[in-house]
Short mmCIF file of C-alpha atoms in Angstrom, two decimals:
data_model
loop_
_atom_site.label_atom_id
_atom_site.label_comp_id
_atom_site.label_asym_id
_atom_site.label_seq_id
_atom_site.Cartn_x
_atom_site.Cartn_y
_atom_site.Cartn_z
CA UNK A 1 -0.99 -17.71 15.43
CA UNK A 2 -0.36 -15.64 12.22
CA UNK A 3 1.15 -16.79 9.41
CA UNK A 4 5.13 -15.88 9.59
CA UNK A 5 6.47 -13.63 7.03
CA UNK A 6 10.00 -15.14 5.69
CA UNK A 7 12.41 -13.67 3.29
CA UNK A 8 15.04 -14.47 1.03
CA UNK A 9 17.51 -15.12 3.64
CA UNK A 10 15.28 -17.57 5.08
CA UNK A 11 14.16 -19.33 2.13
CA UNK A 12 17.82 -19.70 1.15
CA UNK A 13 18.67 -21.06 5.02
CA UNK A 14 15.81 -23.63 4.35
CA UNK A 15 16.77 -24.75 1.25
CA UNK A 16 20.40 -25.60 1.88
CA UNK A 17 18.77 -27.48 5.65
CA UNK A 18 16.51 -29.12 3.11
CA UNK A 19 19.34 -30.43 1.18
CA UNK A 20 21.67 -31.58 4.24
CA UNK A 21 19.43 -31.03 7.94
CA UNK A 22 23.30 -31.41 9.07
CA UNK A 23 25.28 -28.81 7.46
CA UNK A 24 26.70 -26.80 9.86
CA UNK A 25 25.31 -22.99 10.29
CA UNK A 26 28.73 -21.63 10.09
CA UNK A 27 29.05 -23.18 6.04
CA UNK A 28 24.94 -21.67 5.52
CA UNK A 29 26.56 -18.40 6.68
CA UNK A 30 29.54 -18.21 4.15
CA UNK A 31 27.53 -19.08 1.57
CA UNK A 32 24.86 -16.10 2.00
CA UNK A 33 27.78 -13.85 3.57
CA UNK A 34 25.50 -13.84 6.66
CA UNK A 35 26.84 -14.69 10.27
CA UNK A 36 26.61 -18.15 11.79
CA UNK A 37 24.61 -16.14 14.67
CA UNK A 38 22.47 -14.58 12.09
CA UNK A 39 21.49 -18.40 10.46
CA UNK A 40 21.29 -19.38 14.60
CA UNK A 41 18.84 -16.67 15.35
CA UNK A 42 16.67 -17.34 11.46
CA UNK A 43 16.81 -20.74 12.22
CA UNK A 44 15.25 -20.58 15.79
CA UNK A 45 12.60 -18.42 14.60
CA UNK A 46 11.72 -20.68 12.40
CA UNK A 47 11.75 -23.18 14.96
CA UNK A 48 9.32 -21.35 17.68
CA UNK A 49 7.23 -20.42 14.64
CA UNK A 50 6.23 -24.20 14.41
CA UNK A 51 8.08 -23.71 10.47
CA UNK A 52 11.26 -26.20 11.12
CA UNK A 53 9.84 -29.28 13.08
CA UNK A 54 13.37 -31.05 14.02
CA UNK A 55 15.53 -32.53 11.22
CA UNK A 56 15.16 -36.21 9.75
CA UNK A 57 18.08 -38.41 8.49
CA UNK A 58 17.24 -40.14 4.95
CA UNK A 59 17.99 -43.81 4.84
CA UNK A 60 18.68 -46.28 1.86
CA UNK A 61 16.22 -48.74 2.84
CA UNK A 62 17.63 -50.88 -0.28
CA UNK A 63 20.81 -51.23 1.23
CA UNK A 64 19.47 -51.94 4.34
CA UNK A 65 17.20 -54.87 2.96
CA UNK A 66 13.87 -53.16 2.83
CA UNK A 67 13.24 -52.24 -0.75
CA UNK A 68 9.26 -53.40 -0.80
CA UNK A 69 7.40 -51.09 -0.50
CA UNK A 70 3.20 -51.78 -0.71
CA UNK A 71 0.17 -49.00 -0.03
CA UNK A 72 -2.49 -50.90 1.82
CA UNK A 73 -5.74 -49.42 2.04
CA UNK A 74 -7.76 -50.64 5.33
CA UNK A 75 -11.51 -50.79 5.26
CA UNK A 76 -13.11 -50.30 9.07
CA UNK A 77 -16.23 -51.70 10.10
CA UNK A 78 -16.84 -48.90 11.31
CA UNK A 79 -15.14 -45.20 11.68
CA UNK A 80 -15.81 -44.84 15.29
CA UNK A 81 -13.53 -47.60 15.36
CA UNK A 82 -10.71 -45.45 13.38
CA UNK A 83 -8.41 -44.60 16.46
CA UNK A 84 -8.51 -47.61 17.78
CA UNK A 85 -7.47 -49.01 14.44
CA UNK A 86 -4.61 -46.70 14.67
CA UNK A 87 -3.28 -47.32 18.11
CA UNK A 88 -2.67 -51.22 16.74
CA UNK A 89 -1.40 -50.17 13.22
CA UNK A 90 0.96 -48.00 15.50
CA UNK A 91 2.29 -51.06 17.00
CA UNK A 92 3.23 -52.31 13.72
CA UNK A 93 6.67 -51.20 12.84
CA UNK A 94 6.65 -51.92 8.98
CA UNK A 95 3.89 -49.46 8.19
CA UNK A 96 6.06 -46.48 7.97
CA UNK A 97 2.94 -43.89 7.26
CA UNK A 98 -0.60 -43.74 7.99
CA UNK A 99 -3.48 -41.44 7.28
CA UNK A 100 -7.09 -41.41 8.06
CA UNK A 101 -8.76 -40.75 4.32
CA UNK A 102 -12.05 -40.17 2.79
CA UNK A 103 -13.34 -41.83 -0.33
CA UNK A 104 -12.63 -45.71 -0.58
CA UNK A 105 -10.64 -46.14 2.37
CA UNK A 106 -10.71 -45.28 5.86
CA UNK A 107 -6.96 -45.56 6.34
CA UNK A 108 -3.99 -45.48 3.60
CA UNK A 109 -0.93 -46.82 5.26
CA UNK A 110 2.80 -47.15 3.29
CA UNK A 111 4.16 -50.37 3.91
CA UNK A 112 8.09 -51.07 4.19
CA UNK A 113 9.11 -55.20 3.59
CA UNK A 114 12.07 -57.26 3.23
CA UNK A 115 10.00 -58.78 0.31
CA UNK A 116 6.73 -60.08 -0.92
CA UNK A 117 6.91 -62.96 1.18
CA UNK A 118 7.41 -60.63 4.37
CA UNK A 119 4.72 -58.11 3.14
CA UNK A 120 2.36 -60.34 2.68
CA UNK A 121 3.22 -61.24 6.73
CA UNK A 122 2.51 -57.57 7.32
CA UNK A 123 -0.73 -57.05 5.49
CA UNK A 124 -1.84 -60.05 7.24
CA UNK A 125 -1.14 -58.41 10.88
CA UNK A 126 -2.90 -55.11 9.36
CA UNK A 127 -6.16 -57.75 8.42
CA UNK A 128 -6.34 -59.26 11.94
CA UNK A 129 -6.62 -56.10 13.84
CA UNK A 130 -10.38 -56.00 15.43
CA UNK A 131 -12.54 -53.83 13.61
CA UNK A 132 -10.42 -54.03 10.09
CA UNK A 133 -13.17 -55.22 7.37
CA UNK A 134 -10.87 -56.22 4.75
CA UNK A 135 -7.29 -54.29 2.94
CA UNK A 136 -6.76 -54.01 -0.73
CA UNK A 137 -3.29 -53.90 -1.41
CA UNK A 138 -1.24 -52.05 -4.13
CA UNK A 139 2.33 -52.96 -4.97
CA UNK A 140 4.83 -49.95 -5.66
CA UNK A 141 6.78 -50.80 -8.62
CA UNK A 142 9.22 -47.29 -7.83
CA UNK A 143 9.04 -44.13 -6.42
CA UNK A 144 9.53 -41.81 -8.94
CA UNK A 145 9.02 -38.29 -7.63
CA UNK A 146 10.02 -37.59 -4.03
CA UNK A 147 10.76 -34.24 -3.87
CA UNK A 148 10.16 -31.44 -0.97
CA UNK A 149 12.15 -29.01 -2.76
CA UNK A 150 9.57 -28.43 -5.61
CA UNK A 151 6.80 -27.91 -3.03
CA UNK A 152 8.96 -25.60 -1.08
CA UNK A 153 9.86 -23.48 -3.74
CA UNK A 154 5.97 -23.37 -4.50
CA UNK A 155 5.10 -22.44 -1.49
CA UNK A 156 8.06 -19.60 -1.14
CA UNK A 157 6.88 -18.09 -4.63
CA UNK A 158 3.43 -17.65 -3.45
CA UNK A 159 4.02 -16.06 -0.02
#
């Protein structure tokens, strides 16, 4: 499939769905003096285009008692083991984000824990999962930067 050409219109759709996934297409439309059945028709294009992949709600993990976070690289005895690995670290609701990497690790996984205590519960469930060789543990102190827009806009100037 070819790469889909988008224009101003549809940058400006994105960015506002970027902002708020639910603000209603009729409120994108009197903002860019479009139709709501002109944002319906961008959006779904964007949507069979493989572009817009659902919508995601944001939540305060702080507020909801998770405000650990930890980035646990996993060591594999070895990487034919890897989606194995995977399948079990899938079963582990507290690591929130995996990826297979090269370099030091074979898998970087973000960690989400009601504190150190329960972290160090959840590193120990990544440790006993057959073919894990050992973890090595880094403790995030804040996210700073967590921004899709900057990326976005990136990517828009360069198409």
């Amino acid at each position: 499939m070819g790469k889909i050409k988008l224009d101003e219109i549809d940058h400006q759709i994105l960015d506002m769905l970027i902002d708020n996934t639910r603000i209603p297409f009729t409120d994108i439309a009197k903002k860019l003096l479009i139709s709501a059945g002109t944002v319906h028709v961008r959006v779904k294009k964007m949507e069979e285009a493989g572009i817009i992949k659902g919508s995601s709600l944001m939540l305060d993990y702080k507020k909801l008692g998770y405000s650990f976070i930890a980035y646990v690289g996993v060591y594999l005895n070895n990487t034919s083991q890897t989606k194995f690995v995977l399948e079990r670290i899938n079963e582990i609701p507290f690591v929130t984000v995996a990826h297979i990497t090269t370099g030091k690790f074979n898998i970087f996984c973000k960690i989400r824990a009601r504190s150190t205590e329960h972290a160090k519960e959840v590193i120990f469930l990544l440790d006993d999962i057959e073919g894990v060789y050992r973890t090595e543990t880094m403790i995030s102190l804040e996210e700073s930067i967590n921004d899709k827009k900057r990326l976005m806009h990136s990517i828009f100037n360069d198409m």
